Coordinates of N, CA and C in Angstrom, one line a residue:
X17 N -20.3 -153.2 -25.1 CA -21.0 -152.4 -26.2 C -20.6 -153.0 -27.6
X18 N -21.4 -153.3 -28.6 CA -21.3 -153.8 -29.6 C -21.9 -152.9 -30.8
X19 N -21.3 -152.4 -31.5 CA -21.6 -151.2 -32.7 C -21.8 -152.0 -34.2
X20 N -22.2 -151.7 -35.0 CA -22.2 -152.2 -36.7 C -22.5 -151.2 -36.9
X21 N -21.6 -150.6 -38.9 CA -22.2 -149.9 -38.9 C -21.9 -150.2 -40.8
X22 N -22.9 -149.7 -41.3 CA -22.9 -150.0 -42.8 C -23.2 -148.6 -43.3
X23 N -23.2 -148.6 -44.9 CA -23.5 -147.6 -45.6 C -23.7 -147.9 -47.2
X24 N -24.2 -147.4 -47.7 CA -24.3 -147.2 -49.6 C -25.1 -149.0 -49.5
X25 N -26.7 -148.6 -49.1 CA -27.1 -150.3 -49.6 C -28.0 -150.0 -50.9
X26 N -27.8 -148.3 -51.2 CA -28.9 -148.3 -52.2 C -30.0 -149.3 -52.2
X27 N -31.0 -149.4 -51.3 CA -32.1 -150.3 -51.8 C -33.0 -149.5 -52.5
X28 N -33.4 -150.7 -53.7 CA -34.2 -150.2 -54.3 C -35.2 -151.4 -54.7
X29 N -36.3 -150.9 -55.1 CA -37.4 -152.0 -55.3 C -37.3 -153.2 -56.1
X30 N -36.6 -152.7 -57.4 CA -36.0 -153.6 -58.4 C -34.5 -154.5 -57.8
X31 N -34.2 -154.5 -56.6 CA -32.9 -155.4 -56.6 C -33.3 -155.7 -55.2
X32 N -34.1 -157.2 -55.5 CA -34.7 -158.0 -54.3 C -33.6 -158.7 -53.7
X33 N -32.5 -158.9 -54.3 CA -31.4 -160.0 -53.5 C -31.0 -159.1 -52.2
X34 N -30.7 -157.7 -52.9 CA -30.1 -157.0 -52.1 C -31.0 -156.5 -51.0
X35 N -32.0 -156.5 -51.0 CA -33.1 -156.4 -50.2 C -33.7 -157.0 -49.1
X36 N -33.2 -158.1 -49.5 CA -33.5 -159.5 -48.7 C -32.5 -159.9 -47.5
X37 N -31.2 -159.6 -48.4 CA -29.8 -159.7 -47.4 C -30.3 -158.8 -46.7
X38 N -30.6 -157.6 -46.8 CA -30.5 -156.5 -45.9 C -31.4 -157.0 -44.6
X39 N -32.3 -157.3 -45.0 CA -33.3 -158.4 -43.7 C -33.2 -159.1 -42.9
X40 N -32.4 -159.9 -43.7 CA -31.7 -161.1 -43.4 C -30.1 -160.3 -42.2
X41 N -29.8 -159.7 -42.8 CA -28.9 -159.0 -42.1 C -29.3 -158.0 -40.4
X42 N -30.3 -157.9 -40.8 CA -30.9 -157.3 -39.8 C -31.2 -158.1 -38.4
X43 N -32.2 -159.0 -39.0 CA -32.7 -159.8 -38.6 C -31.2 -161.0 -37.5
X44 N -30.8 -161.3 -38.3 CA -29.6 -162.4 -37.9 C -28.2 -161.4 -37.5
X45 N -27.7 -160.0 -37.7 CA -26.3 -159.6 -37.4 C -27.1 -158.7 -36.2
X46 N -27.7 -157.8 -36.5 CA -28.5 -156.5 -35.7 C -29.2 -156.6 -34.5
X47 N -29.7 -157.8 -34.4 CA -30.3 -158.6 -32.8 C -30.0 -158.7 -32.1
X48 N -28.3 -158.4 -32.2 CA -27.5 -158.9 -30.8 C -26.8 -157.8 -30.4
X49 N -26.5 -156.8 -31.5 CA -26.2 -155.5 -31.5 C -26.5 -154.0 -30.7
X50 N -25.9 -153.7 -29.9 CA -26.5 -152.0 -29.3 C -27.1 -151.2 -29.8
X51 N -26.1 -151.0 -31.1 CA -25.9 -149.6 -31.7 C -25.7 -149.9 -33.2
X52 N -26.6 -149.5 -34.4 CA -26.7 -150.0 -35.7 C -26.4 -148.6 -36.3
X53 N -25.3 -147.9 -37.1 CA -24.7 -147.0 -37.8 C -25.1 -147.4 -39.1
X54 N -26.4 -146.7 -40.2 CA -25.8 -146.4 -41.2 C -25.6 -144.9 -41.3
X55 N -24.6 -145.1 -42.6 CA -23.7 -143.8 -42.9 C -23.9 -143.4 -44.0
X56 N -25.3 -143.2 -44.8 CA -25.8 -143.0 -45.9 C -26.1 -143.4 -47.2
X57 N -27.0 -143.0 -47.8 CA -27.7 -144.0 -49.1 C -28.1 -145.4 -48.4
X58 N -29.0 -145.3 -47.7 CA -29.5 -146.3 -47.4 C -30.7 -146.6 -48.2
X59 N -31.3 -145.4 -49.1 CA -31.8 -145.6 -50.2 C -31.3 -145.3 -51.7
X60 N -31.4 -145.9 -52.7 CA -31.1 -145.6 -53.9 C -31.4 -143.6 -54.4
X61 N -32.2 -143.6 -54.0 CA -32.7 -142.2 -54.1 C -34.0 -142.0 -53.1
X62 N -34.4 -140.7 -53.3 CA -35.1 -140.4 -52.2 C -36.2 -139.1 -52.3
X63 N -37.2 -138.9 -52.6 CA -38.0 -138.0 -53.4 C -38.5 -136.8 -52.2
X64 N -38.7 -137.2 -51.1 CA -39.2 -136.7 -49.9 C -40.3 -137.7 -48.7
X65 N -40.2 -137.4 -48.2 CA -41.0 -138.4 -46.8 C -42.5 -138.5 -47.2
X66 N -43.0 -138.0 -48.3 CA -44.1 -137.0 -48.6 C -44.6 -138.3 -49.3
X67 N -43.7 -138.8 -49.9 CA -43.6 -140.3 -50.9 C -43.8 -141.3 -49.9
X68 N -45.3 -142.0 -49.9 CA -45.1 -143.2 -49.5 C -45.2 -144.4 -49.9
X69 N -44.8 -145.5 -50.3 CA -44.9 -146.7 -50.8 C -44.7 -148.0 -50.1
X70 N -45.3 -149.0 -51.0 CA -45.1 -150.0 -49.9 C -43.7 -150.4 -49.8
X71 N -42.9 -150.5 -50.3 CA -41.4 -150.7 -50.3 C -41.3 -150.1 -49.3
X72 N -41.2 -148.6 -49.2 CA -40.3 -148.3 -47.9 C -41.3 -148.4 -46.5
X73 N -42.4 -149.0 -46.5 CA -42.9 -149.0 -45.5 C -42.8 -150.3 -44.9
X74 N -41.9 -151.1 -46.3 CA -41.5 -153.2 -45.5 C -40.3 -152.4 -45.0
X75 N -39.7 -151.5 -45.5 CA -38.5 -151.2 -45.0 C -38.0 -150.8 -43.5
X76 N -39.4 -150.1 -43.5 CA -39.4 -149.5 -42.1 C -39.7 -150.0 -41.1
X77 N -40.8 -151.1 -41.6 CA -41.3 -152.3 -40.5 C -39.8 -152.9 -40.1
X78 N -39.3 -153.7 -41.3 CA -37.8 -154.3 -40.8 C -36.7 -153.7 -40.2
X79 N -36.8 -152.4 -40.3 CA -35.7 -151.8 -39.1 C -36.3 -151.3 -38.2
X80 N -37.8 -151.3 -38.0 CA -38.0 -150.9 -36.4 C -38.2 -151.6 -35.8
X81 N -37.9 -153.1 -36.6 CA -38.0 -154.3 -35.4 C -36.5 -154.9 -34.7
X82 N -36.2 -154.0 -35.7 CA -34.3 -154.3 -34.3 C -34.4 -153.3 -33.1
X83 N -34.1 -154.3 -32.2 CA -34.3 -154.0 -30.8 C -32.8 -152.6 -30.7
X84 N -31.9 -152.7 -31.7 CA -30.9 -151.7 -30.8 C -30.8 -150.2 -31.3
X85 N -30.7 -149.5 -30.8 CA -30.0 -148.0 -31.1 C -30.4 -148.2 -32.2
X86 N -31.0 -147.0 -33.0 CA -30.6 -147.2 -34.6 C -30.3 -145.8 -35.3
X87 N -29.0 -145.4 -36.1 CA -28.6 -144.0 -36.2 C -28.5 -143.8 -37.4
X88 N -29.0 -142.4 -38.3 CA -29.1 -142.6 -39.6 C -28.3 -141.2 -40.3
X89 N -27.2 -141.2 -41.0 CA -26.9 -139.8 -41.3 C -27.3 -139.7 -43.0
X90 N -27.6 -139.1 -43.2 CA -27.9 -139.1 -44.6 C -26.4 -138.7 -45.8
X91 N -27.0 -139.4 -46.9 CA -25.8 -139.6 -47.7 C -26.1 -138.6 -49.1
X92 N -25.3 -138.7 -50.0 CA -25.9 -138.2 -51.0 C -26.7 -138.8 -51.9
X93 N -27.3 -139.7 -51.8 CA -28.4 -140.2 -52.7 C -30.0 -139.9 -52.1
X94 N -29.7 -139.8 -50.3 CA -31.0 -139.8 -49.4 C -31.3 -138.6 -48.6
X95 N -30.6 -137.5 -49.2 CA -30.1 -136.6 -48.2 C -31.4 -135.9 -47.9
X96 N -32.5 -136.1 -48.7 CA -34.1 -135.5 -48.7 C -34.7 -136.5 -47.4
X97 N -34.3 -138.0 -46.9 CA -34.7 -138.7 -45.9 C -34.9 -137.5 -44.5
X98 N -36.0 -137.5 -44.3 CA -35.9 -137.1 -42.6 C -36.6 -137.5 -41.9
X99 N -36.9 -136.7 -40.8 CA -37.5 -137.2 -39.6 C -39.1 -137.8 -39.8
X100 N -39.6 -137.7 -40.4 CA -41.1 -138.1 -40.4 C -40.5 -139.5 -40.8
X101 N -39.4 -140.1 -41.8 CA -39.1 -142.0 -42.1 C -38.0 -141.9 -41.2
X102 N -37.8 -141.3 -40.4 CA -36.9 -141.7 -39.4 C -37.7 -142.1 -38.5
X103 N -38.5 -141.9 -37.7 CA -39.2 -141.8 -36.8 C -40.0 -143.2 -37.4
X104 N -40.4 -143.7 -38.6 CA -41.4 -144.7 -39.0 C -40.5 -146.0 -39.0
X105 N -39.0 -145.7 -38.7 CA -37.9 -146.6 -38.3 C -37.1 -146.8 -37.7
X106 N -37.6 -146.3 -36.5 CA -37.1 -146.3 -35.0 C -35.7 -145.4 -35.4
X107 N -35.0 -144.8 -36.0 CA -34.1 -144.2 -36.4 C -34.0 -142.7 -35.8
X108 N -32.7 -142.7 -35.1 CA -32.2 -141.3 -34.5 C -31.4 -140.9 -36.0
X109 N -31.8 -139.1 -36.3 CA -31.1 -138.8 -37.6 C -30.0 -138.3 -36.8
X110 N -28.4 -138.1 -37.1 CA -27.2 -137.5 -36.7 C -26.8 -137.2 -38.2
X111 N -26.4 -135.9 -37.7 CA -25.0 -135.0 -38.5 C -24.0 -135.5 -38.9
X112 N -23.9 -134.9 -40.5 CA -22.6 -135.4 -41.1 C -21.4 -134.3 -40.6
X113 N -20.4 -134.3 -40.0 CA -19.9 -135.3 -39.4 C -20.9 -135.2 -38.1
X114 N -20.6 -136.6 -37.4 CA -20.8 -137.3 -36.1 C -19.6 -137.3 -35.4
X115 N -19.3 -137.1 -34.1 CA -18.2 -137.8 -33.3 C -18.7 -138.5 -32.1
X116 N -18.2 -140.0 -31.9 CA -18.7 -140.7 -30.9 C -17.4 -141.4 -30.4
X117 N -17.5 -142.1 -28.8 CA -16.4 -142.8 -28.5 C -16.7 -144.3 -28.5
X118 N -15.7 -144.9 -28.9 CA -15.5 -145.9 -28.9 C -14.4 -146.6 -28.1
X119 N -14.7 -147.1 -26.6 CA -12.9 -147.2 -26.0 C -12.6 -146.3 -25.3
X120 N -11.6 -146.1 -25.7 CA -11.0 -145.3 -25.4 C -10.7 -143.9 -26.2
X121 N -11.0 -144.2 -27.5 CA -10.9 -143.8 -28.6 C -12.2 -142.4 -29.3
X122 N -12.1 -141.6 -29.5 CA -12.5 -140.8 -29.8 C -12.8 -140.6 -31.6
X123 N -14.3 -141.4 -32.3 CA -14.6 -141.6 -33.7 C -15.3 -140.8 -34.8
X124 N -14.9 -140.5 -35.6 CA -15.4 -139.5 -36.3 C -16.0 -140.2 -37.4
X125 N -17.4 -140.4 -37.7 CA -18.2 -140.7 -38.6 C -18.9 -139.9 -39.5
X126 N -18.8 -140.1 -40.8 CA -19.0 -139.5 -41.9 C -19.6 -140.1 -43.3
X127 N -20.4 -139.3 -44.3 CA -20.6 -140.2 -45.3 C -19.4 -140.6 -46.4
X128 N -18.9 -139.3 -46.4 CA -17.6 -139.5 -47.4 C -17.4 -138.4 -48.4
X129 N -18.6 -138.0 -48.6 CA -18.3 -137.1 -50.0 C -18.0 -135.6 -49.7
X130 N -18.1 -135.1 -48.5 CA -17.3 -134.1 -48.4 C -15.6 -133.7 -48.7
X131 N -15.4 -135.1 -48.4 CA -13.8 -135.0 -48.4 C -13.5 -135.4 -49.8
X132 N -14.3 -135.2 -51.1 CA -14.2 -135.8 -52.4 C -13.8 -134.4 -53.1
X133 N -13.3 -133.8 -52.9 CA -13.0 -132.2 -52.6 C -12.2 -131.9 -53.9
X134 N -11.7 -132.8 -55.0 CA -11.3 -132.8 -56.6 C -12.4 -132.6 -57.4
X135 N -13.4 -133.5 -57.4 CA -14.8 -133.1 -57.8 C -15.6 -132.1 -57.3
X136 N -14.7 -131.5 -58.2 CA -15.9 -129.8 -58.2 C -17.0 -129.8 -58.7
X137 N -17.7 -130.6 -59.7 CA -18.8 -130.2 -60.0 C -19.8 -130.9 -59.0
X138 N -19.4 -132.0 -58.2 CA -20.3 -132.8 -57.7 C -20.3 -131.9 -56.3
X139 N -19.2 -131.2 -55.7 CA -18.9 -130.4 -54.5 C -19.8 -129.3 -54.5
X140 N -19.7 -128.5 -56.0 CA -21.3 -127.3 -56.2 C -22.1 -127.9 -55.9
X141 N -22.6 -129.2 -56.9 CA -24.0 -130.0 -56.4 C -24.5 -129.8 -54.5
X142 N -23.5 -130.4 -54.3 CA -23.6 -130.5 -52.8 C -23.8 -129.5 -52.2
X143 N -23.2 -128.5 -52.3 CA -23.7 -127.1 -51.5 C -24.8 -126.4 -52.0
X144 N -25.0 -127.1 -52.9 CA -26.8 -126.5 -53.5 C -27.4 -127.7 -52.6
X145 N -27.3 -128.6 -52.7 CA -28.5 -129.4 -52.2 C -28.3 -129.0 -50.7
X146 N -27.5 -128.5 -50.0 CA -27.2 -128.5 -48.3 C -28.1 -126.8 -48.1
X147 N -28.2 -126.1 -48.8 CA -29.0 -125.0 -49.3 C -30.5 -124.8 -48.6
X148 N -30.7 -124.7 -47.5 CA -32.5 -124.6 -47.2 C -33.2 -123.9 -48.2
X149 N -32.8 -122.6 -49.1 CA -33.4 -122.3 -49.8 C -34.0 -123.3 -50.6
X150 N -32.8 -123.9 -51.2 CA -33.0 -125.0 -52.0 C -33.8 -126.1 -51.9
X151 N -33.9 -126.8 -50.5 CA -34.6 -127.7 -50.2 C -36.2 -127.2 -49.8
X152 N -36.4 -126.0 -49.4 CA -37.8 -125.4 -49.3 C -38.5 -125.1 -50.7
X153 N -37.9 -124.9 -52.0 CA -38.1 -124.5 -52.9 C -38.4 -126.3 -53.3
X154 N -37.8 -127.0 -53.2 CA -37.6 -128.4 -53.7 C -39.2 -129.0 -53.5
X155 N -39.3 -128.9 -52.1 CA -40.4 -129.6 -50.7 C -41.9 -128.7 -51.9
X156 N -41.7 -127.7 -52.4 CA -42.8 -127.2 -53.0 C -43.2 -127.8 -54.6
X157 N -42.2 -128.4 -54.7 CA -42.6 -129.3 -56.2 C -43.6 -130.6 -55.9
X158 N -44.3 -130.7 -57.1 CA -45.4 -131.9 -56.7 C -44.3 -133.1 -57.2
X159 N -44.8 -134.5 -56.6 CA -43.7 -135.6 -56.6 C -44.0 -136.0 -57.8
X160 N -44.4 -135.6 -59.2 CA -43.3 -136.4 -60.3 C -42.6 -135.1 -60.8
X161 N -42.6 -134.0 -60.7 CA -41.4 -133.7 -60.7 C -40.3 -133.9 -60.1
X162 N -40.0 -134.1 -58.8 CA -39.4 -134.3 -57.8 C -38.9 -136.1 -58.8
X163 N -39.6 -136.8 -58.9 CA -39.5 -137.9 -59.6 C -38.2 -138.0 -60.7
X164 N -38.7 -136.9 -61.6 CA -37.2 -136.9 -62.9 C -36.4 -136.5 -62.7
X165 N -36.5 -135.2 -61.5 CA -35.0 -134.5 -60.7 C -34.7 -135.7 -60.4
X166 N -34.7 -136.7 -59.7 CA -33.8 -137.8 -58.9 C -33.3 -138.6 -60.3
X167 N -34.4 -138.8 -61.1 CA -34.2 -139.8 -62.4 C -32.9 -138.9 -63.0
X168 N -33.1 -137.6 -63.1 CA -31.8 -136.9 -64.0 C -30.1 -137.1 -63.1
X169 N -30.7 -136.8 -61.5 CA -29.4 -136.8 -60.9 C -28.7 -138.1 -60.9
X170 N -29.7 -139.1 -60.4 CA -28.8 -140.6 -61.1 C -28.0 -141.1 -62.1
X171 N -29.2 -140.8 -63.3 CA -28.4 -140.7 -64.7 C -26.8 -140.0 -64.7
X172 N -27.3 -139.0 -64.1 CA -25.8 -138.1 -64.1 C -24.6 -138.3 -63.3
X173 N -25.2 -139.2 -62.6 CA -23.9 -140.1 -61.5 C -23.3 -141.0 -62.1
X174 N -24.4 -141.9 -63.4 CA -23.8 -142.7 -63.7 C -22.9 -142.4 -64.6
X175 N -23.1 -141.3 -65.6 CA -22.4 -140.7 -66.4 C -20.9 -140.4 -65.6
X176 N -21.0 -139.7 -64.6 CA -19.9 -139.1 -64.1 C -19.2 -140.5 -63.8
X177 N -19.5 -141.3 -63.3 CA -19.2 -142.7 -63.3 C -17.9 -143.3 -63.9
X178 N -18.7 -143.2 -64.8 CA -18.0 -143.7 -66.5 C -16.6 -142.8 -66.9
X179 N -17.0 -141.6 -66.6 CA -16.4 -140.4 -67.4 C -15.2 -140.1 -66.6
X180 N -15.8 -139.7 -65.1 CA -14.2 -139.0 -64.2 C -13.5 -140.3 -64.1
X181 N -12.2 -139.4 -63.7 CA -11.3 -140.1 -63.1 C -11.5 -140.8 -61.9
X182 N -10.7 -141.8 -61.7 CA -11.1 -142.3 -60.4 C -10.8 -141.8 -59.2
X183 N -9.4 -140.7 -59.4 CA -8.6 -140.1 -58.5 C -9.4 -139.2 -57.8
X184 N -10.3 -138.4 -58.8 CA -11.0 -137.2 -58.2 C -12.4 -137.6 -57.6
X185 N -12.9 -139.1 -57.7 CA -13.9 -139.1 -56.6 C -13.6 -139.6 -56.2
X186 N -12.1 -139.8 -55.1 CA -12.0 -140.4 -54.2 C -11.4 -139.1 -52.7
X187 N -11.4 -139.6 -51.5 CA -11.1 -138.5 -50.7 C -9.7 -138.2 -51.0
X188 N -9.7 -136.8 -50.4 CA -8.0 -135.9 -50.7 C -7.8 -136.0 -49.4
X189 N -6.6 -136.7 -49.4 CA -5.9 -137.1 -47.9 C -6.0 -135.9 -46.9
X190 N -5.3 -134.8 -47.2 CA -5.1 -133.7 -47.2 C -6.3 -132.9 -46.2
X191 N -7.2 -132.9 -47.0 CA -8.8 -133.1 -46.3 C -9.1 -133.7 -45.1
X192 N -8.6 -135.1 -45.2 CA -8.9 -135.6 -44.4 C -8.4 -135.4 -42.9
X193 N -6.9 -135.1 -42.9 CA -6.3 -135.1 -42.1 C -6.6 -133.5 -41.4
X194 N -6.9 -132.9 -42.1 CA -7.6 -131.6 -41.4 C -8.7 -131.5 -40.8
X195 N -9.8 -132.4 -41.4 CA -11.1 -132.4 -40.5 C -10.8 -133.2 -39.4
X196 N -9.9 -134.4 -39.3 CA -9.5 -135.3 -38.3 C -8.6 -134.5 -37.2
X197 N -8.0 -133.3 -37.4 CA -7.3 -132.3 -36.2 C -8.6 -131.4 -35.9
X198 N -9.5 -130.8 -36.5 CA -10.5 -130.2 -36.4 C -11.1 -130.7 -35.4
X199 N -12.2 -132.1 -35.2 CA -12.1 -132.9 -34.2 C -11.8 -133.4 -33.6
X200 N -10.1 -133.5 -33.2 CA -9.8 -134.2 -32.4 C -10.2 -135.6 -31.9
X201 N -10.0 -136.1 -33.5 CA -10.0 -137.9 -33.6 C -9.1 -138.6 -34.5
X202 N -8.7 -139.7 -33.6 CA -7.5 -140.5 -34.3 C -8.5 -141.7 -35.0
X203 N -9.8 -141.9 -35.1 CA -10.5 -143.0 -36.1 C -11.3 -142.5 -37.0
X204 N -11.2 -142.7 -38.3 CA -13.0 -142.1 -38.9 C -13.6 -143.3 -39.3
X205 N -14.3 -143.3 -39.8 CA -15.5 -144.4 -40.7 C -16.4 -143.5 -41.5
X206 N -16.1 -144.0 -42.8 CA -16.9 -143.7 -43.6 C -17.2 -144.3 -44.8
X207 N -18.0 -144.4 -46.1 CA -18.3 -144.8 -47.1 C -18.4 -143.6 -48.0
X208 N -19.2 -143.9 -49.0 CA -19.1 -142.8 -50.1 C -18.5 -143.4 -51.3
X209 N -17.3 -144.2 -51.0 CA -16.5 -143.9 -52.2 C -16.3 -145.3 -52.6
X210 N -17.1 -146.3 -52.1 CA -17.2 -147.4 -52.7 C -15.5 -148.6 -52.6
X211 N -15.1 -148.1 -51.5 CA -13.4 -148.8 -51.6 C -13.3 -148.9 -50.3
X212 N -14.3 -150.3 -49.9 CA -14.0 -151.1 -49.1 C -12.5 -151.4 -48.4
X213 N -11.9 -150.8 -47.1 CA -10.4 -151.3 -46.4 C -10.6 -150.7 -45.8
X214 N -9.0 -151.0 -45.2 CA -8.7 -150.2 -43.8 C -7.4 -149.6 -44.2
X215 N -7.3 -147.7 -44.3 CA -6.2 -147.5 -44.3 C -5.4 -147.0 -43.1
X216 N -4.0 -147.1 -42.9 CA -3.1 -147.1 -41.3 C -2.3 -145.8 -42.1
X217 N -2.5 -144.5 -41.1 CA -1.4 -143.7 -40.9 C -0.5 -143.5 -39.9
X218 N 0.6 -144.0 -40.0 CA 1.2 -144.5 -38.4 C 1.8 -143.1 -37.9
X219 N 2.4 -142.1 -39.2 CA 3.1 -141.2 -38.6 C 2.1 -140.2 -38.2
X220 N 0.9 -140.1 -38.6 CA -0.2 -139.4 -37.8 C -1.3 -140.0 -36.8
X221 N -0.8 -141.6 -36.2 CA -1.7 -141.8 -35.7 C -3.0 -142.1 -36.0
X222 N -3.3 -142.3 -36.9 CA -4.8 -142.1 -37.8 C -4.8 -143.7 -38.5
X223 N -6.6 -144.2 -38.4 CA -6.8 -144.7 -38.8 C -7.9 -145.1 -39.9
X224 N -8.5 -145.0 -40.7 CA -9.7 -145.0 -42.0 C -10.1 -145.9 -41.8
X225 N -11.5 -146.2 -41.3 CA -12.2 -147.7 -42.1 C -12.9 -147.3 -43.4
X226 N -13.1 -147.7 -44.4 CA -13.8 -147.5 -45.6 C -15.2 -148.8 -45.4
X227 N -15.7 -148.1 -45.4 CA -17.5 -149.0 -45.8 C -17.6 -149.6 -47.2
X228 N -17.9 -150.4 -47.7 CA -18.4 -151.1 -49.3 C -19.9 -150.5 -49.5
X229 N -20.1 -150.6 -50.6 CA -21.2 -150.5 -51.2 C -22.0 -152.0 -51.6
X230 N -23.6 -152.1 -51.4 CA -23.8 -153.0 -51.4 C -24.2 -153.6 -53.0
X231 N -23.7 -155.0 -53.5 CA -24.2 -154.8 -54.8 C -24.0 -156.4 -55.0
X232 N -23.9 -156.7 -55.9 CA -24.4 -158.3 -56.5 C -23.1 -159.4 -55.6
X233 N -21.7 -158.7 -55.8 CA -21.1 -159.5 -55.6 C -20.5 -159.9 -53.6
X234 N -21.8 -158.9 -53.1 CA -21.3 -158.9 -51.4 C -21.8 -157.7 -51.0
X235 N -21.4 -157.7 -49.4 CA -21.7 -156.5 -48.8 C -20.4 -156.3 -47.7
X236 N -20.3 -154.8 -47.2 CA -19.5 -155.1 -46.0 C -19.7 -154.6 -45.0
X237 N -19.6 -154.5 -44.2 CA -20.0 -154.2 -42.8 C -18.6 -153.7 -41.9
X238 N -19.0 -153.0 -40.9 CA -18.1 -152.6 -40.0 C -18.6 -152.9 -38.0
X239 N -17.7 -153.6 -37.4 CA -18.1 -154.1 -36.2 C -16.7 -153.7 -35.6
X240 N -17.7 -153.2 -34.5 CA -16.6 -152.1 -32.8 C -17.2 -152.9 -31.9
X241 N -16.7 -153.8 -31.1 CA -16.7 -153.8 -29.9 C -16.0 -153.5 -28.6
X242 N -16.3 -153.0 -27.8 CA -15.3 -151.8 -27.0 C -14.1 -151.8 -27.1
X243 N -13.9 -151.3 -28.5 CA -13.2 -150.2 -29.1 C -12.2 -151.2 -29.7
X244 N -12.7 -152.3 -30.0 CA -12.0 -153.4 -31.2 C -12.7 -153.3 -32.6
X245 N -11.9 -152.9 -33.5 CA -12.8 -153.4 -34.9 C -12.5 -154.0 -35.3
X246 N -13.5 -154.3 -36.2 CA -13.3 -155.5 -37.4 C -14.3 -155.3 -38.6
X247 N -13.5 -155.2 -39.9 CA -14.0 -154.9 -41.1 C -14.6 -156.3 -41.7
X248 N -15.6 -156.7 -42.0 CA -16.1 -157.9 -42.5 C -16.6 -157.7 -43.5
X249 N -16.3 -158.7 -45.0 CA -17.1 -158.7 -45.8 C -18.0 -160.0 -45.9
X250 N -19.3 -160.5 -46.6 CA -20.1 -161.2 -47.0 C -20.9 -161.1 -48.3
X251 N -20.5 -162.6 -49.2 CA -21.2 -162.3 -49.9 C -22.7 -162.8 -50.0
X252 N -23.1 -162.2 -51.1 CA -24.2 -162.0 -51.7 C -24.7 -163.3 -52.3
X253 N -26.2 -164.0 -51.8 CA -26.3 -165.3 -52.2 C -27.8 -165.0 -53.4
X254 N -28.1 -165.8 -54.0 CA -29.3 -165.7 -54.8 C -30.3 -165.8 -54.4
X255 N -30.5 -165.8 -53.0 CA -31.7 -166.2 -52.4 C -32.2 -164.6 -51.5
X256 N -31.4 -164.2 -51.5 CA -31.5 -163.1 -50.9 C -31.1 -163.2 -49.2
X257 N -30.2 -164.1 -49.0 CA -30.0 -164.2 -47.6 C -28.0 -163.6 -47.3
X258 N -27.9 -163.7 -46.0 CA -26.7 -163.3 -45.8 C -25.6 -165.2 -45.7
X259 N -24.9 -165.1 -46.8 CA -24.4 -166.6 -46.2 C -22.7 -166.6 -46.0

């Protein structure tokens, strides 16, 4: 059994390199692959399934032509993605969290931003948008409103960006190691927070893989095969290939 699993590619129409690798990545890493894990923001933003364009419909051709498994959990940029572009991309949707085995090993997959648990204002955000009120009330807006909501919530990411500390959008250990007794798993994987590694807690047995975000200077990837990992990075060429 051979697993990959990525997260944060933000594709967007305007960043063809990154678009291309993604293809290219598909095409050449994903072919040989079982089981293809992304773990959220696999779009830059996301208006509702209601929105069709030709962008996400090259998008959808290109992942429904990998032959393996394909699992999608939504992130905070795509969390509006459902089943109608799941389905137009061979994509099974799974729950944040996920738990799956790997090995011997019992894995807990996740986007990340739950456990970002310092960031309170972005943590309100989030329980509003997890809100069915919210998202039924949303699904009733015609799509260019729905259009500037995403344009205002970006803006405001980037702001937050700039502004918070780094400390408070990153996970609180603390968190973490609770949801990890919760399910009864010694591995997680996640993204979210943009900090690509592997962290080792020996005295709890625990291990983190962090996912990268995809962007000019590379991408990263995560590969399980029965129940071996390996964190890989690659960069980013101007042609839009994986080299």
């Amino acid at each position: 059994m051979r697993r990959i699993f990525i997260s944060d590619l933000h594709l967007d129409s305007r960043l063809p390199d990154i678009t291309g690798t993604f293809f290219r990545f598909l095409e050449e890493e994903c072919s040989g692959c079982d089981e293809l894990y992304i773990l959220g923001d696999l779009f830059n933003y996301w208006i509702g399934d209601g929105q069709k364009t030709p962008y996400q419909a090259e998008v959808a051709r290109h992942l429904s032509e990998v032959s393996a498994r394909k699992f999608f959990m939504a992130g905070n940029r795509d969390f509006l993605l459902g089943s109608s572009y799941c389905r137009r991309c061979g994509m099974l949707q799974i729950k944040d969290p996920t738990v799956i085995t790997a090995g011997a090993n019992r894995v807990l997959l996740c986007h990340g931003d739950s456990l970002c648990t310092l960031d309170l204002s972005y943590q309100k955000f989030r329980r509003i948008r997890l809100n069915p009120v919210y998202r039924f009330l949303y699904f009733c807006l015609p799509m260019f409103i729905r259009q500037k909501i995403a344009d205002h919530i970006r803006a405001g990411a980037a702001r937050d960006k700039q502004s918070k500390p780094l400390q408070i959008m990153d996970i609180v250990e603390s968190d973490f190691f609770t949801m990890m007794d919760e399910y009864s798993c010694r591995i997680c994987i996640h993204g979210h927070t943009h900090k690509p590694g592997i962290s080792s807690y020996e005295n709890r047995g625990l291990t983190r893989y962090v996912l990268g975000d995809w962007n000019d200077s590379g991408f990263d990837y995560l590969e399980e095969t029965d129940g071996c990992f390996r964190l890989i990075h690659r960069p980013l060429d101007s042609t839009g290939g994986c080299s």
